[in-house]
Short mmCIF file of C-alpha atoms in Angstrom, two decimals:
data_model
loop_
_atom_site.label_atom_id
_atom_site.label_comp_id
_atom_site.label_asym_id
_atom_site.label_seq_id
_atom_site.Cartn_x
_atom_site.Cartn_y
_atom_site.Cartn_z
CA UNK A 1 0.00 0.00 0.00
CA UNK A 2 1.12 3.20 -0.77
CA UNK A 3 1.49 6.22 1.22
CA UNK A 4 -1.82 8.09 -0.56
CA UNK A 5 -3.71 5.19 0.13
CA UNK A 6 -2.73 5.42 3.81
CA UNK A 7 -3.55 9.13 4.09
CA UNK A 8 -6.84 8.35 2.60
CA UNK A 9 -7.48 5.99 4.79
CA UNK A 10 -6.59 7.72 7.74
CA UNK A 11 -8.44 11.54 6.53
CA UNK A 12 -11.31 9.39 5.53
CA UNK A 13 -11.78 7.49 8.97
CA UNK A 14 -11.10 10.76 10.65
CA UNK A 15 -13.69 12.22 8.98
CA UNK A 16 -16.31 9.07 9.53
CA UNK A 17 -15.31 9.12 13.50
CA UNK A 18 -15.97 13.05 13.76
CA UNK A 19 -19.46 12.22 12.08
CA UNK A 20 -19.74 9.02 14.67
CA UNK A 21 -18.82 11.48 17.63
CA UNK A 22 -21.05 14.17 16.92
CA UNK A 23 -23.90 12.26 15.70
CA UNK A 24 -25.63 11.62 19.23
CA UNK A 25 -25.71 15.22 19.98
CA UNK A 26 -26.39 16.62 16.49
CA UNK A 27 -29.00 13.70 15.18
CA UNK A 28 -32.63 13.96 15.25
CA UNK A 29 -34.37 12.13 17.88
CA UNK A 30 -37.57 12.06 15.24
CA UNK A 31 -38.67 8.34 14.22
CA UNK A 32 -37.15 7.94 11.08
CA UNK A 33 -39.38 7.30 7.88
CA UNK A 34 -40.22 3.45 8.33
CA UNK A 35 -40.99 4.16 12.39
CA UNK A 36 -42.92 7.33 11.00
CA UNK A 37 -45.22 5.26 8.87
CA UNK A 38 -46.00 2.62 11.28
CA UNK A 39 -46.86 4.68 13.81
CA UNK A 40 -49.74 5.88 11.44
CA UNK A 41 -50.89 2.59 9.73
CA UNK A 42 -49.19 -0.32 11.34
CA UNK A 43 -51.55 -3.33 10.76
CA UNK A 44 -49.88 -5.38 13.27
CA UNK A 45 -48.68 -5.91 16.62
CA UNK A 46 -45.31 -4.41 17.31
CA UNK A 47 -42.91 -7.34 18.91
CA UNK A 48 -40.03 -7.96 20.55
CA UNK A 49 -36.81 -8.19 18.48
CA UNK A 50 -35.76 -11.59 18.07
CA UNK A 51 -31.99 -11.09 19.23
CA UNK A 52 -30.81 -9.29 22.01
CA UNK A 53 -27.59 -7.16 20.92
CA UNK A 54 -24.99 -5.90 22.84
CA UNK A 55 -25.53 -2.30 22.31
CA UNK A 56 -29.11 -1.73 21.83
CA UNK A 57 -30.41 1.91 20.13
CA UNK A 58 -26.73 2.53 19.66
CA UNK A 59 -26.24 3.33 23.53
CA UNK A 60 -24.55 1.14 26.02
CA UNK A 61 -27.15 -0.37 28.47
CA UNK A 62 -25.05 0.36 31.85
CA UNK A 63 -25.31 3.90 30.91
CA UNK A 64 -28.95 4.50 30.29
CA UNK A 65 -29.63 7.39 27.62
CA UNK A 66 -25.92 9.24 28.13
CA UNK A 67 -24.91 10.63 24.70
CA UNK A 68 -21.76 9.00 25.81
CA UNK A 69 -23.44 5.58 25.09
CA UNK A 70 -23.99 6.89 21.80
CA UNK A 71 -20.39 8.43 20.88
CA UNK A 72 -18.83 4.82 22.22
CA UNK A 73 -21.48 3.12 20.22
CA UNK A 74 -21.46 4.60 16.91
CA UNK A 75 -17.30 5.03 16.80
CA UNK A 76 -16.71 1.52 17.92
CA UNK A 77 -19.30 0.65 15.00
CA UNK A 78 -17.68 2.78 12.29
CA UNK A 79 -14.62 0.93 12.94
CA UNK A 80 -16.12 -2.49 13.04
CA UNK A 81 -18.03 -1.50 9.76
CA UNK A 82 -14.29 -0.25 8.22
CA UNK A 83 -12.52 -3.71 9.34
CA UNK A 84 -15.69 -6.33 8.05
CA UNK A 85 -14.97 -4.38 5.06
CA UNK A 86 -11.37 -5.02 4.73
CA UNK A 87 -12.04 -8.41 5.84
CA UNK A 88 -14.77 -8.90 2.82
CA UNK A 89 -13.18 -7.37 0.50
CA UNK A 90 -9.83 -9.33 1.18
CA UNK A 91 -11.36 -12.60 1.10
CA UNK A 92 -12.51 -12.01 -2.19
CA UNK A 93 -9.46 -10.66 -3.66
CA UNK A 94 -7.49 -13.87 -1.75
CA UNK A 95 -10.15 -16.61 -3.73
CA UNK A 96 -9.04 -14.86 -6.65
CA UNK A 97 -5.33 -15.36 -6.32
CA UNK A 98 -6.45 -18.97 -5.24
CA UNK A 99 -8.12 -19.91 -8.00
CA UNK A 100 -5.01 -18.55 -10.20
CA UNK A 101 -7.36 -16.44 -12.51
CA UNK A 102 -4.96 -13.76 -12.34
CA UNK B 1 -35.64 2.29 6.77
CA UNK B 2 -34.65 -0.65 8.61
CA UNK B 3 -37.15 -3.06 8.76
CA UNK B 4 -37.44 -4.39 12.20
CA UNK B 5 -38.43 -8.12 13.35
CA UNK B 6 -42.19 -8.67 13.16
CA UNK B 7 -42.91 -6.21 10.21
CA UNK B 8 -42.87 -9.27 7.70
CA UNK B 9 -43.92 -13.07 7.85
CA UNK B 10 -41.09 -15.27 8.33
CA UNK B 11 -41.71 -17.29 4.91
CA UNK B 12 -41.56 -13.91 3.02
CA UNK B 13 -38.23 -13.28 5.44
CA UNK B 14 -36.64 -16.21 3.75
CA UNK B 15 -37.63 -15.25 0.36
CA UNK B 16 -35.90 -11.82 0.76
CA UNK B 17 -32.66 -13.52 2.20
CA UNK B 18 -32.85 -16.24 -0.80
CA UNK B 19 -32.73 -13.21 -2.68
CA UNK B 20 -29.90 -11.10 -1.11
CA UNK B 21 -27.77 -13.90 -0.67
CA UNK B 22 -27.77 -15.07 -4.87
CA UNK B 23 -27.06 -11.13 -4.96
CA UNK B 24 -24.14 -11.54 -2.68
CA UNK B 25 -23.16 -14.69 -4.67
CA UNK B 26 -22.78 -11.94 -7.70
CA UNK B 27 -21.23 -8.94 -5.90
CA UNK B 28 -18.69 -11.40 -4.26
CA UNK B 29 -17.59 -12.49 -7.94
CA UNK B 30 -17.49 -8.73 -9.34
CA UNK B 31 -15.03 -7.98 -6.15
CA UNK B 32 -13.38 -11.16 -6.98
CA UNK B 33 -12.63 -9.76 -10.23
CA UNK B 34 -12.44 -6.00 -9.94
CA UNK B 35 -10.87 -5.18 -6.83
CA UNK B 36 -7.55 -4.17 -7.02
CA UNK B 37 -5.28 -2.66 -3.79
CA UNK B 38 -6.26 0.89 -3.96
CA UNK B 39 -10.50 0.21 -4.56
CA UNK B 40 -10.25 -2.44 -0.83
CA UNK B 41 -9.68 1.14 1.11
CA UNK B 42 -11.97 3.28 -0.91
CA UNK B 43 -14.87 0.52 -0.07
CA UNK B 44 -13.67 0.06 3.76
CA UNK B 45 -13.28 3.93 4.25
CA UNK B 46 -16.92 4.16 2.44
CA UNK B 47 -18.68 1.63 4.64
CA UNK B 48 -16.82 3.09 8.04
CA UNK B 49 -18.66 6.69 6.43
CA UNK B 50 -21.83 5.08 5.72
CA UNK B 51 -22.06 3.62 9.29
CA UNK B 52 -21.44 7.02 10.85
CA UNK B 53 -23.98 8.99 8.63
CA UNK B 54 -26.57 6.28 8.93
CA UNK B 55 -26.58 7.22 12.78
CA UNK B 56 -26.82 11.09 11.58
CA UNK B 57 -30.96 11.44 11.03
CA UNK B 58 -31.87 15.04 9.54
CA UNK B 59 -34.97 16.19 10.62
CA UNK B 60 -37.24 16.70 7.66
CA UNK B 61 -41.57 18.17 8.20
CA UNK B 62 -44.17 15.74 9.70
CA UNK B 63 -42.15 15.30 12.74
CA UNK B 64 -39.74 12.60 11.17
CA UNK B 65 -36.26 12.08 10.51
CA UNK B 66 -34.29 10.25 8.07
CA UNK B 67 -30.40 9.44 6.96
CA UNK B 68 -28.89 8.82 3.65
CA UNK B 69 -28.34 5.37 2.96
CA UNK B 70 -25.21 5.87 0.61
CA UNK B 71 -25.65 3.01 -2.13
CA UNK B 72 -26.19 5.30 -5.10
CA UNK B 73 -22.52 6.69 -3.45
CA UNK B 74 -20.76 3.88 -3.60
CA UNK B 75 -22.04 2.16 -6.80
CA UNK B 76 -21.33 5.97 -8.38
CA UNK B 77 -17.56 5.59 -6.83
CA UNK B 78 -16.61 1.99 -7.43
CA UNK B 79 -18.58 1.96 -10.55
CA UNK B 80 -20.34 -1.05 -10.09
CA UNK B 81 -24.41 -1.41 -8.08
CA UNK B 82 -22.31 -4.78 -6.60
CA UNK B 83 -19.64 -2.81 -5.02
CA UNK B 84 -22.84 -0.94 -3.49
CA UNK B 85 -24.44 -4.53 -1.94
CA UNK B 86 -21.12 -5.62 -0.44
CA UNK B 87 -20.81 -2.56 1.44
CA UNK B 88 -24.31 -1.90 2.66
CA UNK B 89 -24.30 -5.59 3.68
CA UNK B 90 -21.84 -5.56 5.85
CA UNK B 91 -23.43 -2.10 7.32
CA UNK B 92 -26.91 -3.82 7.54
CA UNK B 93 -24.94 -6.39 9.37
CA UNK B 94 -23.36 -4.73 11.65
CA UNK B 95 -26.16 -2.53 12.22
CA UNK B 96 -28.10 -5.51 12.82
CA UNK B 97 -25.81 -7.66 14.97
CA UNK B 98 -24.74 -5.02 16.90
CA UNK B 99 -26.95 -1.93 17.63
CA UNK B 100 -30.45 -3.65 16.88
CA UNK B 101 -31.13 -1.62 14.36
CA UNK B 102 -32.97 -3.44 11.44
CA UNK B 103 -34.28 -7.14 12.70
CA UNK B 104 -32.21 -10.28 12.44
CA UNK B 105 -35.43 -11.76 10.55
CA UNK B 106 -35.62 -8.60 8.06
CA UNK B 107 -31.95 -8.79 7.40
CA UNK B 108 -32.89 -9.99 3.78
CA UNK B 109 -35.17 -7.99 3.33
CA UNK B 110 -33.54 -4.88 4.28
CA UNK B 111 -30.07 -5.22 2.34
CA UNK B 112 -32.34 -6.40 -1.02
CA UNK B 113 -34.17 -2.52 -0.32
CA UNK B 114 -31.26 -0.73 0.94
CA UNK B 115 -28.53 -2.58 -0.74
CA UNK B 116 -29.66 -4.19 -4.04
CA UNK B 117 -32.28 -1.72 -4.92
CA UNK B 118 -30.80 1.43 -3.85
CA UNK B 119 -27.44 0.44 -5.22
CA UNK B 120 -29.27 -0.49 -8.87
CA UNK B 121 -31.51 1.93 -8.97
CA UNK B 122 -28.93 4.97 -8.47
CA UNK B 123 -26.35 3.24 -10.22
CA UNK B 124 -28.94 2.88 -13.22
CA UNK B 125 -29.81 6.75 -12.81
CA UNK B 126 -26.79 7.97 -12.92
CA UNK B 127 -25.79 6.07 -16.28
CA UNK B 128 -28.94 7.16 -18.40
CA UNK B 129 -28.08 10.88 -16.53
CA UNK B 130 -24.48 11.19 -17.08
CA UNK B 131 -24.10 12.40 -20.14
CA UNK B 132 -26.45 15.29 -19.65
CA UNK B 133 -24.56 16.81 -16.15
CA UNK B 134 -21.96 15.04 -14.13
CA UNK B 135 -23.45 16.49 -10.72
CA UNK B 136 -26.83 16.61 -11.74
CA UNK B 137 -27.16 13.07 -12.82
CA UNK B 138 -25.64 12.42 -9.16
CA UNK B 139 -27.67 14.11 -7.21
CA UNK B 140 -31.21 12.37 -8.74
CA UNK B 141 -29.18 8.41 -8.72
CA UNK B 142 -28.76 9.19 -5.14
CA UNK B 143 -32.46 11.03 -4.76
CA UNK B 144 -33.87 8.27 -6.82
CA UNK B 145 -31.83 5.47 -5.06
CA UNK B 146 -33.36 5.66 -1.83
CA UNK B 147 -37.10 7.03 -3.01
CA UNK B 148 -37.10 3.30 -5.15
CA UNK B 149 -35.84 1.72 -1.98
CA UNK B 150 -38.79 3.28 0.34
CA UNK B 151 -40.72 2.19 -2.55
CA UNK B 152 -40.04 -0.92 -2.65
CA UNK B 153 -40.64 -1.75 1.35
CA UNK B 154 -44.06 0.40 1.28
CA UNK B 155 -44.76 -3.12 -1.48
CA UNK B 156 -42.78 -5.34 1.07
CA UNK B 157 -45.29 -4.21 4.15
CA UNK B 158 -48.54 -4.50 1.59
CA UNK B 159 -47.48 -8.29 0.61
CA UNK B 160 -46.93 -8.57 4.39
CA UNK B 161 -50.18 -7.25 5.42
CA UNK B 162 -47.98 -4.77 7.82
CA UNK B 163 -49.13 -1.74 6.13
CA UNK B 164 -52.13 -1.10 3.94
CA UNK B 165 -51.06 -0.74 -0.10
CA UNK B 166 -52.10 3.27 -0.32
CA UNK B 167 -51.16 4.74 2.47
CA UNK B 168 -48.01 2.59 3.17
CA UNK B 169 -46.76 3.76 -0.77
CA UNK B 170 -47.89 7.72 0.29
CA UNK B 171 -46.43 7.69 3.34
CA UNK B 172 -43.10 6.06 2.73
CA UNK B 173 -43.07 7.76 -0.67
CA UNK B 174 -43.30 11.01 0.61
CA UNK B 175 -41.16 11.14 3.62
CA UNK B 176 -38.34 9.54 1.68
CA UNK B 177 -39.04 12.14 -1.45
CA UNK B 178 -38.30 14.81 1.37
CA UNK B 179 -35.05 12.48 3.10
CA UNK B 180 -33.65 12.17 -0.79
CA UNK B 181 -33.22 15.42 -1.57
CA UNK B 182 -30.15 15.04 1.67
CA UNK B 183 -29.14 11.97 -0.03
CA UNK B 184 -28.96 13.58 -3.20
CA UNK B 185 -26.74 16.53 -1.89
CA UNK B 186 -24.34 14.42 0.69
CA UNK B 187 -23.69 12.25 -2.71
CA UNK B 188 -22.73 14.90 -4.59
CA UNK B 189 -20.69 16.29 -1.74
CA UNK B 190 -18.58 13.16 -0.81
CA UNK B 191 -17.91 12.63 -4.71
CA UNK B 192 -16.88 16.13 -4.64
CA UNK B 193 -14.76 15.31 -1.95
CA UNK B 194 -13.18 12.33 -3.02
CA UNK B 195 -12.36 14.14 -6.81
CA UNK B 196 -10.34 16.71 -4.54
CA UNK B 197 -7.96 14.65 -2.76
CA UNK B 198 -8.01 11.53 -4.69
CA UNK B 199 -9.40 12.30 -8.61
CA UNK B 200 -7.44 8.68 -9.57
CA UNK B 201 -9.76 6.64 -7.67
CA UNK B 202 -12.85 7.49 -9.43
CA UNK B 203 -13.46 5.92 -12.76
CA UNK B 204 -14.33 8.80 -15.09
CA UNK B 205 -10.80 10.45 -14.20
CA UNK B 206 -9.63 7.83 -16.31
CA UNK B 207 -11.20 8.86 -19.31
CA UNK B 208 -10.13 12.12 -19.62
CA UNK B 209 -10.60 15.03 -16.84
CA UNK B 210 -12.44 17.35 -19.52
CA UNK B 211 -15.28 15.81 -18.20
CA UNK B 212 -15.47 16.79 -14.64
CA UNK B 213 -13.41 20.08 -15.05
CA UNK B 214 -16.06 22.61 -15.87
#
């Protein structure tokens, strides 16, 4: 990898993490379009989701509603999100070199 | 969007994740084949940004929020509506896995709307539109990528009996007309972005910068 690649990588998670960190104090508590609708014309009974996640609401549970939940919640997701990708992406390009197709 | 558990039958569930995962099948071989070193950060850095402005809801009228869901962005920047599934897949994912947001059921069902369809759909606008204005053509693949999305799960909830046909269609129709016009201009932004520091990773900078110097 070469060094652009590395500053791109690095000014383009800074920028993603600055969006993560100021996202629980800057985004609307509004239901979002989907929520929106269903509160209006839901046909059926709301339930429970099926799997209980470690961060629920993007807040951590031992902290109740703290923004601070959210900041924790949403960086340590951006960088999860950025490493799957890698991950993906790598295991793709690795089947390729496996299967010798160039 | 994100469909949560109990919004769709579980037989139409599996349907939607037959569906996504032949989909992934594809976009797995198109990475296979097209990704080279410099396009695995451009994704990874896109689905980190994604994440983060997914969790950034605008306020929009009607007392509802919304966030961009940034397929028409990436199938725009990698050139490709697979490079757009494999990324909002593993967002959905994570999203899902993690945070609870979108239902482990709906998982299918929400990367064929916010993945597939979104990814397609702006990918497919901004072809037809490119010719006519760079940044125009854009801005309506990523207004038109996620207004075909809220589309499409407004026909999801009616074949579900979770929302009636009309008003599910008006409703999510509307409210995503309104959250597209935010998709629209944080898609042209980002590209905008990306031409300024790095003009070699996106495709048309191949073909001669007369295009996009105006």
């Amino acid at each position: 990898m070469n060094k652009r690649d590395k500053s791109f990588i690095i000014g383009g998670l800074i920028v993603a993490i600055v969006i993560a960190i100021l996202a629980p104090f800057l985004a609307s508590a509004d239901p979002d379009g989907l929520e929106s609708a269903a509160e209006k014309i839901l046909l059926v009974e709301e339930t429970e989701p099926v799997l209980e996640v470690p961060l629920p609401d993007y807040l951590v549970p031992a902290w109740g509603e703290s923004p601070l939940g959210g900041v924790v919640s949403i960086v340590l997701g951006t960088l999860i999100a950025f490493l799957a990708m890698v991950g993906l992406a790598t295991t793709a390009r690795w089947f390729k070199s496996e299967n010798g197709s160039g | 969007m994100h469909i949560p558990d109990g919004f769709i039958p579980l037989w139409q569930a599996a349907i939607y994740y037959v569906i996504t995962i032949v989909a992934l099948y594809f976009a797995l071989n198109w990475a296979k084949q097209n990704l080279d070193e410099k396009r695995v950060p451009l994704m990874a850095v896109l689905a980190a940004f994604i994440f983060a402005i997914q969790a950034m809801n605008i306020p929009i009228p009607w007392g509802t929020s919304g966030h961009m869901l940034g397929a028409a962005l990436v199938a725009i920047v990698l050139g490709s509506p697979w490079a757009a599934v494999l990324v909002l897949t593993v967002v959905l994912t994570v999203q899902g896995f993690f945070f609870g947001d979108g239902g482990i059921t709906a998982l299918g069902a929400n990367i064929l709307d916010m993945g597939v369809i979104a990814g397609f759909t702006g990918y497919g606008v901004f072809t037809l539109l490119k010719k006519l204005n760079l940044w125009v053509a854009i801005f309506i693949a990523g207004w038109a990528s996620i207004f075909v999305a809220a589309i499409a799960v407004a026909i999801q909830m009616a074949l579900a009996g979770t929302f009636p046909a009309d008003l599910g269609l008006f409703f999510m129709g509307l409210y995503h007309g309104v959250i597209g016009i935010a998709e629209g201009l944080i898609t042209v932004i980002a590209i905008l972005a990306i031409q300024r520091v790095r003009p070699d990773l996106l495709l048309w900078s191949n073909k001669g910068k007369a295009e996009v110097e105006k």
